[in-house]
Coordinates of C-alpha atoms and ligand atoms in Angstrom, one line a residue:
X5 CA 41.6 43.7 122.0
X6 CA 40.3 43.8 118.2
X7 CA 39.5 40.3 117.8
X8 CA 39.3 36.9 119.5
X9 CA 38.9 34.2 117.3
X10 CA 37.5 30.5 118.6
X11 CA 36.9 27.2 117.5
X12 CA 34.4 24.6 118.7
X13 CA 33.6 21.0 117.6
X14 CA 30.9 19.1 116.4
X15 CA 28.9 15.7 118.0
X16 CA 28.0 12.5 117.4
X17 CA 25.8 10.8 119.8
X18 CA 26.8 7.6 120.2
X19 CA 23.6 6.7 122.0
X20 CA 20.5 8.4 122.1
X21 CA 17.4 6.9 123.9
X22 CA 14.2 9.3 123.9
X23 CA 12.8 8.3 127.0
X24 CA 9.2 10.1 126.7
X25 CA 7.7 13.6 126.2
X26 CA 7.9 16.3 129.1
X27 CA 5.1 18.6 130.2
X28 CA 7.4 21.2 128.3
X29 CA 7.0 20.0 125.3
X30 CA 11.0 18.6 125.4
X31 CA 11.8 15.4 125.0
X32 CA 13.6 13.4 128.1
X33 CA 17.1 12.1 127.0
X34 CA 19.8 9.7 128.2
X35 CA 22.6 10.2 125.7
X36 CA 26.8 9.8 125.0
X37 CA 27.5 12.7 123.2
X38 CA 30.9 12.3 121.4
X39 CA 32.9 15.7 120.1
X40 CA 34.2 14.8 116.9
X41 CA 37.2 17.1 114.8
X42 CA 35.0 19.0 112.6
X43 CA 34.8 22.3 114.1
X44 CA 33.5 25.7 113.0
X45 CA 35.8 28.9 113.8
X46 CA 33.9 32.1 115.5
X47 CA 35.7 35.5 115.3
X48 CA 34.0 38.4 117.4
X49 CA 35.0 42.2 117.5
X50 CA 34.1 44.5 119.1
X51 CA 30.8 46.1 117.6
X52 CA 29.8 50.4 117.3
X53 CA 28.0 51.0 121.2
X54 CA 24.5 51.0 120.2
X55 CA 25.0 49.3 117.0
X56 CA 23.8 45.5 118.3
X57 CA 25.3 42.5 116.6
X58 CA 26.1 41.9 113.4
X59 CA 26.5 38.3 111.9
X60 CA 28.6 37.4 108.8
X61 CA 29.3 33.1 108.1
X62 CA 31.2 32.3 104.9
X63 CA 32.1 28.3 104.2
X64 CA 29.5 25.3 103.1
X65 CA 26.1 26.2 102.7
X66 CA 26.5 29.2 104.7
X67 CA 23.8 30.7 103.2
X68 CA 21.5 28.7 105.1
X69 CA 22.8 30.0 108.3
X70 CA 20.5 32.9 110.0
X71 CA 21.8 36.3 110.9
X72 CA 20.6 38.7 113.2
X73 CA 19.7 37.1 116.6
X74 CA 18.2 34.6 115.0
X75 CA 21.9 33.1 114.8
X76 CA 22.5 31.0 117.9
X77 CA 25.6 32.9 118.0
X78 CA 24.4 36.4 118.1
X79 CA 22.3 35.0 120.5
X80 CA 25.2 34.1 123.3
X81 CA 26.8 37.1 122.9
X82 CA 24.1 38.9 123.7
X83 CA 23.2 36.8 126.8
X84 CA 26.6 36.7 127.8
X85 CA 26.6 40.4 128.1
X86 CA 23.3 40.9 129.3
X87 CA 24.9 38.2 132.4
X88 CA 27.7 39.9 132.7
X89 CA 26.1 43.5 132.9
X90 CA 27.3 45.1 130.1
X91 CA 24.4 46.0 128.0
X92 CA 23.4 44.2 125.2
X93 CA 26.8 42.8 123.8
X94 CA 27.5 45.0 120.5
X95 CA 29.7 43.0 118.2
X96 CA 31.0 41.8 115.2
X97 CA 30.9 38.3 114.6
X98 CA 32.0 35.8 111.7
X99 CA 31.5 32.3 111.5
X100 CA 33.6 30.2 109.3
X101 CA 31.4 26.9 108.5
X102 CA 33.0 23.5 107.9
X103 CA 30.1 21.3 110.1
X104 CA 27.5 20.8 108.2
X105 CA 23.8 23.1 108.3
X106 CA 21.4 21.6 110.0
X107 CA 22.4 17.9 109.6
X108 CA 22.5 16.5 113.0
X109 CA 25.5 17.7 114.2
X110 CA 25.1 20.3 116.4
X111 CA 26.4 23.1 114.1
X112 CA 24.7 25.9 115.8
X113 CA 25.3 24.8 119.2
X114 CA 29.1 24.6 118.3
X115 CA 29.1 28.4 116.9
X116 CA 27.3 29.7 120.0
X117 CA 29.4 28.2 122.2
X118 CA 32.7 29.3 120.2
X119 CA 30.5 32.7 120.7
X120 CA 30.8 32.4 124.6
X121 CA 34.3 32.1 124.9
X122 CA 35.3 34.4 122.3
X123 CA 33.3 37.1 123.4
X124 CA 34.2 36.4 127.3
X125 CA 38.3 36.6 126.4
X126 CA 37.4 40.2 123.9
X127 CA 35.5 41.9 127.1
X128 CA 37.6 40.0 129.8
X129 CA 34.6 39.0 131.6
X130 CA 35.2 37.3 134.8
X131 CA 32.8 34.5 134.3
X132 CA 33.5 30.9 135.0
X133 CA 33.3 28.0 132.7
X134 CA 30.3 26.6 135.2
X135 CA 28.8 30.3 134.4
X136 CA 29.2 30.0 130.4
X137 CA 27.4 26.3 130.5
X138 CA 24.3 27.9 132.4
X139 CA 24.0 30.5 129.6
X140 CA 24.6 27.8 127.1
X141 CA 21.8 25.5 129.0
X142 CA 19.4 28.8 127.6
X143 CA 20.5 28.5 124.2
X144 CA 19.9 25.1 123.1
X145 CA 20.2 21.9 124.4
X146 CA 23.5 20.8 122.7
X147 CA 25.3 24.2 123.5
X148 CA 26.5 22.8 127.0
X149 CA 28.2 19.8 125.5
X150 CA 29.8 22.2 122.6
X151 CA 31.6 24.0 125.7
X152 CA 33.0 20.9 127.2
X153 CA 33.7 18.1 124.6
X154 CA 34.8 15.3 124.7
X155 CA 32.8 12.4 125.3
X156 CA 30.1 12.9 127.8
X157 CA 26.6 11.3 129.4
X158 CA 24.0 14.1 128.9
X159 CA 20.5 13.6 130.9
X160 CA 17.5 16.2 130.8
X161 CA 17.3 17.7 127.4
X162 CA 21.1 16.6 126.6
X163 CA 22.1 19.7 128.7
X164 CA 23.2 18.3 132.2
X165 CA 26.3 16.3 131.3
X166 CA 28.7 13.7 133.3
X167 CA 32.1 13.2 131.9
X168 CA 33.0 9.7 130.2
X169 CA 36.2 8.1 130.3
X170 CA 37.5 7.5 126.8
X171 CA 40.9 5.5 126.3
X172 CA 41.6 5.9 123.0
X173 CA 40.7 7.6 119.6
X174 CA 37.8 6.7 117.4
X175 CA 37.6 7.1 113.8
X176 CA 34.4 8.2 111.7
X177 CA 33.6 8.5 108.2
X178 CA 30.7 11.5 108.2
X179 CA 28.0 11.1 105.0
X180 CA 26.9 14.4 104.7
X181 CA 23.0 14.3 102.6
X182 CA 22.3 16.9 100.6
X183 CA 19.5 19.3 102.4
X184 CA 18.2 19.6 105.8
X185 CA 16.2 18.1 108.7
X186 CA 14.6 20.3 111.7
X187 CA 15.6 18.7 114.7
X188 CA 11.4 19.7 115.9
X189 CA 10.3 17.7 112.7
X190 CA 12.1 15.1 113.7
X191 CA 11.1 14.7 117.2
X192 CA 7.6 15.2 115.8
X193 CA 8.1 12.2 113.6
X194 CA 8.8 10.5 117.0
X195 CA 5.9 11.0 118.7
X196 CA 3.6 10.2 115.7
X197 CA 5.9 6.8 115.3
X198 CA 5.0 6.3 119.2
X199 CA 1.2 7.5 119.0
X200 CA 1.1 5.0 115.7
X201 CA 2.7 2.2 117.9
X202 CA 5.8 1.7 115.3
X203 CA 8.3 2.7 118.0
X204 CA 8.0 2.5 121.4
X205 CA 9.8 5.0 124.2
X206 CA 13.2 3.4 125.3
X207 CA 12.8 2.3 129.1
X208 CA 15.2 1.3 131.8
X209 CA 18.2 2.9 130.1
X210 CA 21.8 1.0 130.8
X211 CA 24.6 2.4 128.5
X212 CA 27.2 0.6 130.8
X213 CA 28.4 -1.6 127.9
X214 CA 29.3 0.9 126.1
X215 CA 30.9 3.0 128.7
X216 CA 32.8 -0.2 129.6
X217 CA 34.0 -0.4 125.3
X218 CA 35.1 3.4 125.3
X219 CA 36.9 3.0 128.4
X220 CA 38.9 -0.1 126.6
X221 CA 38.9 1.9 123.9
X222 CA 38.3 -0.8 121.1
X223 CA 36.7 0.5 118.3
X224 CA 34.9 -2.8 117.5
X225 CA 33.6 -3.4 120.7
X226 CA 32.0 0.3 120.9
X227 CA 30.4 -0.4 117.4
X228 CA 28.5 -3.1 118.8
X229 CA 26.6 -0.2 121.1
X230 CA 25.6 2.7 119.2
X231 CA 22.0 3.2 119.3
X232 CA 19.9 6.1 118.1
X233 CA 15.7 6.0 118.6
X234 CA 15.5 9.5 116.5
X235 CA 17.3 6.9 113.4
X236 CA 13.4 5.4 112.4
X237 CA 12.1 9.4 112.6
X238 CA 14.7 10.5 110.5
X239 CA 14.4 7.7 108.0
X240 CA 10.9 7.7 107.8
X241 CA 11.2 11.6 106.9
X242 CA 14.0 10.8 104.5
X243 CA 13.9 7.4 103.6
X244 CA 16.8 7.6 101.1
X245 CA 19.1 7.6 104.7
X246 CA 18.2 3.9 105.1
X247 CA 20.4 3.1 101.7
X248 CA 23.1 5.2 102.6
X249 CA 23.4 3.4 106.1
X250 CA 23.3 0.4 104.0
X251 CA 26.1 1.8 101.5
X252 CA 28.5 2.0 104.5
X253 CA 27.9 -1.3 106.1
X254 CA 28.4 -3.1 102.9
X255 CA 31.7 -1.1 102.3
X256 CA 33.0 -2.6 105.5
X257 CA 32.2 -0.1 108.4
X258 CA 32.1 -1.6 111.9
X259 CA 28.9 0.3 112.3
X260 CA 26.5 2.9 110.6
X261 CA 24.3 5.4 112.5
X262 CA 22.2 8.4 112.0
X263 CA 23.8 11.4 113.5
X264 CA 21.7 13.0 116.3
X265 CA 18.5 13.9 114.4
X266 CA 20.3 13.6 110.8
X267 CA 20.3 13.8 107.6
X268 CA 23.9 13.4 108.3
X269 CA 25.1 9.6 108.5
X270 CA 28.2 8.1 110.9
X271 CA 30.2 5.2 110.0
X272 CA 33.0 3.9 113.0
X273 CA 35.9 2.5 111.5
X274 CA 38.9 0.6 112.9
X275 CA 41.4 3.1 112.4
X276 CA 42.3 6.5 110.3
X277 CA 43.7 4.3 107.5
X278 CA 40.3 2.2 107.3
X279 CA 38.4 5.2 107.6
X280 CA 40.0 7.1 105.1
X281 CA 39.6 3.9 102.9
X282 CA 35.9 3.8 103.6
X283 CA 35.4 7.4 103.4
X284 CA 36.7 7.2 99.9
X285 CA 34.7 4.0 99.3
X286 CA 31.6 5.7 100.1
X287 CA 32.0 8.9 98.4
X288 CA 32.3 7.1 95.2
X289 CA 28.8 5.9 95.6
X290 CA 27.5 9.0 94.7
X291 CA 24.8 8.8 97.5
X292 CA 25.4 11.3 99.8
X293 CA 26.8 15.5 99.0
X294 CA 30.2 15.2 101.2
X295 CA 32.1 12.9 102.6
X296 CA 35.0 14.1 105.4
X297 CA 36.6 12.1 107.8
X298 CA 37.1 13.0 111.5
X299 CA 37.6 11.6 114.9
X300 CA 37.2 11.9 118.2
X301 CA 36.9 13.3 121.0
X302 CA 38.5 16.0 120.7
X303 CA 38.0 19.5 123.5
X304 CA 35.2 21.8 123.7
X305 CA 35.5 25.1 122.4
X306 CA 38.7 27.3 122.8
X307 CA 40.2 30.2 122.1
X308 CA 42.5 30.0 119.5
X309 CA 43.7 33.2 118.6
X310 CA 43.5 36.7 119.2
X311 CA 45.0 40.4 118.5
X312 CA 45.9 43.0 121.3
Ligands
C5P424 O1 17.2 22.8 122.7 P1 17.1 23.2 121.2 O2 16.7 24.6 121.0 O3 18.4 22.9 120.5 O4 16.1 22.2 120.6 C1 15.5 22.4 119.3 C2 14.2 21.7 119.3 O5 14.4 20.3 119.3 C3 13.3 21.9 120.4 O6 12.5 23.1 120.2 C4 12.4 20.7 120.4 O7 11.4 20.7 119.4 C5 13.4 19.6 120.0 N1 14.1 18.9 121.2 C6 13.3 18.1 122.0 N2 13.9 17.4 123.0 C7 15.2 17.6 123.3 C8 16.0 18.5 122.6 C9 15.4 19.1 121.5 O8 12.1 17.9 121.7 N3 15.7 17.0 124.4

């Protein structure tokens, strides 16, 4: 094979309680991640033996994006290799960008796990999906979810997931900020919030009401339940997000959310029509860098093409 080319989504979590610090230094989680259609696209080849991996993105603000193992991507090829027992995983690989860098929405996690399941189709590894999603546990905390999709519970770190029953389609408008947040700064921001007494760890976790809403599927009813506790780290970092959430309330959004640990903003809408409306609406505020629409859930990453 000379190339197997796959795509993988981003997420929104539509709740996110931080539930304390572990002795690891990770913070305990009891989320709904949500994967939504903005997907990046991950093509690996098959690399010179010896030569290692080499890393090429193109697309928004790819400069940003690390190469070298340093790239989540490179990073599950070469553990998928080293699981697989074929050396260190020499490879091509080229990541075409469209979520956004470091913004809350699981960009890297989505390229690794395109990684997985590109690289496992080129070498024709017999390795389960159960298999990938342990390798994907050692990457990142989000990887797991990139793998499945859909909308899921994720417990632990965000990395041991239950599927959730969705009945219908939701539709966002995504407010992409101009610049970055690291998701460690962020969670730092939450313990000094907590140490300072301005937030408090969320306890006794129930997201049945909003399991019950996405299993109705009303779009309303589900706006009434997103929740994120990283939303007053991420503002207080970058306060600018609390007019932007703001922004799309007032333009008639059912609901407004930080994404994950931000900058990136989520508004639900009642349908595509109202979101593209409101996507419009908002990027004519001139508040945020980008404005796409996209909905969800849509599948975990896939294969989508490849060349004998
Ligand atoms: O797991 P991942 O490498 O994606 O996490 C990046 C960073 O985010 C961690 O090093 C940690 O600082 C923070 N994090 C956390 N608790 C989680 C997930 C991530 O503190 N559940």
């Amino acid at each position: 094979m000379t190339f197997v080319r796959a795509v993988a989504p981003a997420k929104i979590n539509l709740s996110l309680r931080v539930l304390g610090v572990r002795d690891d230094g990770y913070h305990e989680l009891a989320t709904v991640f949500h994967a939504v259609s903005l997907t990046d696209e991950v093509c690996v080849r098959p690399g010179t033996p010896g030569s290692g991996r080499r890393v090429s993105t193109s697309g928004d603000r790819a400069e940003g994006v690390p190469s070298g193992d340093a790239n989540l991507a490179s990073r599950a090829v070469r553990d998928l290799a080293r699981v697989a027992g074929i050396g260190d995983g020499d490879a091509v690989i080229e990541i075409a960008k469209s979520i956004p860098v470091a913004a809350g929405m699981a960009g890297g996690s989505a390229d690794a796990a395109a990684a997985l399941v590109a690289a496992r189709a080129l070498w024709g590894l017999a390795l389960s999906d159960e298999d990938l999603s342990e390798i994907a546990a050692g990457l990142g905390s989000d990887v797991p979810f990139a793998l499945a999709g859909g909308t899921a519970q994720g417990t632990g770190r965000g990395e041991v997931l239950a599927p959730v029953l969705s009945s219908s389609s939701l539709h966002w408008v995504v407010a992409i900020s101009d610049g970055e947040l690291a998701t460690p700064e962020v969670y730092a921001e939450w313990d000094r919030l907590v140490a300072s007494g301005d937030v408090q760890p969320s306890a006794g976790v129930d997201d049945a009401a909003l399991l019950a809403a996405l299993r109705r599927g009303e779009a309303p009813d589900v706006a009434q339940h997103l929740v994120n506790d990283l939303e007053p780290a991420a503002i207080s970092l970058r306060p600018s997000l609390a007019r932007v959430l703001d922004a799309g309330r007032e333009c008639g959004a059912l609901a407004g959310l930080v994404s994950g640990s931000g900058p990136t903003c989520v508004f639900l809408a009642t349908d595509r029509e109202a979101a593209i409306a409101l996507a419009a609406e908002i990027s004519g505020l001139g508040l945020v860098r980008a404005v796409r629409y996209a909905h969800g859930p849509v599948p975990g990453a896939r294969v989508v093409d490849r060349s004998h």
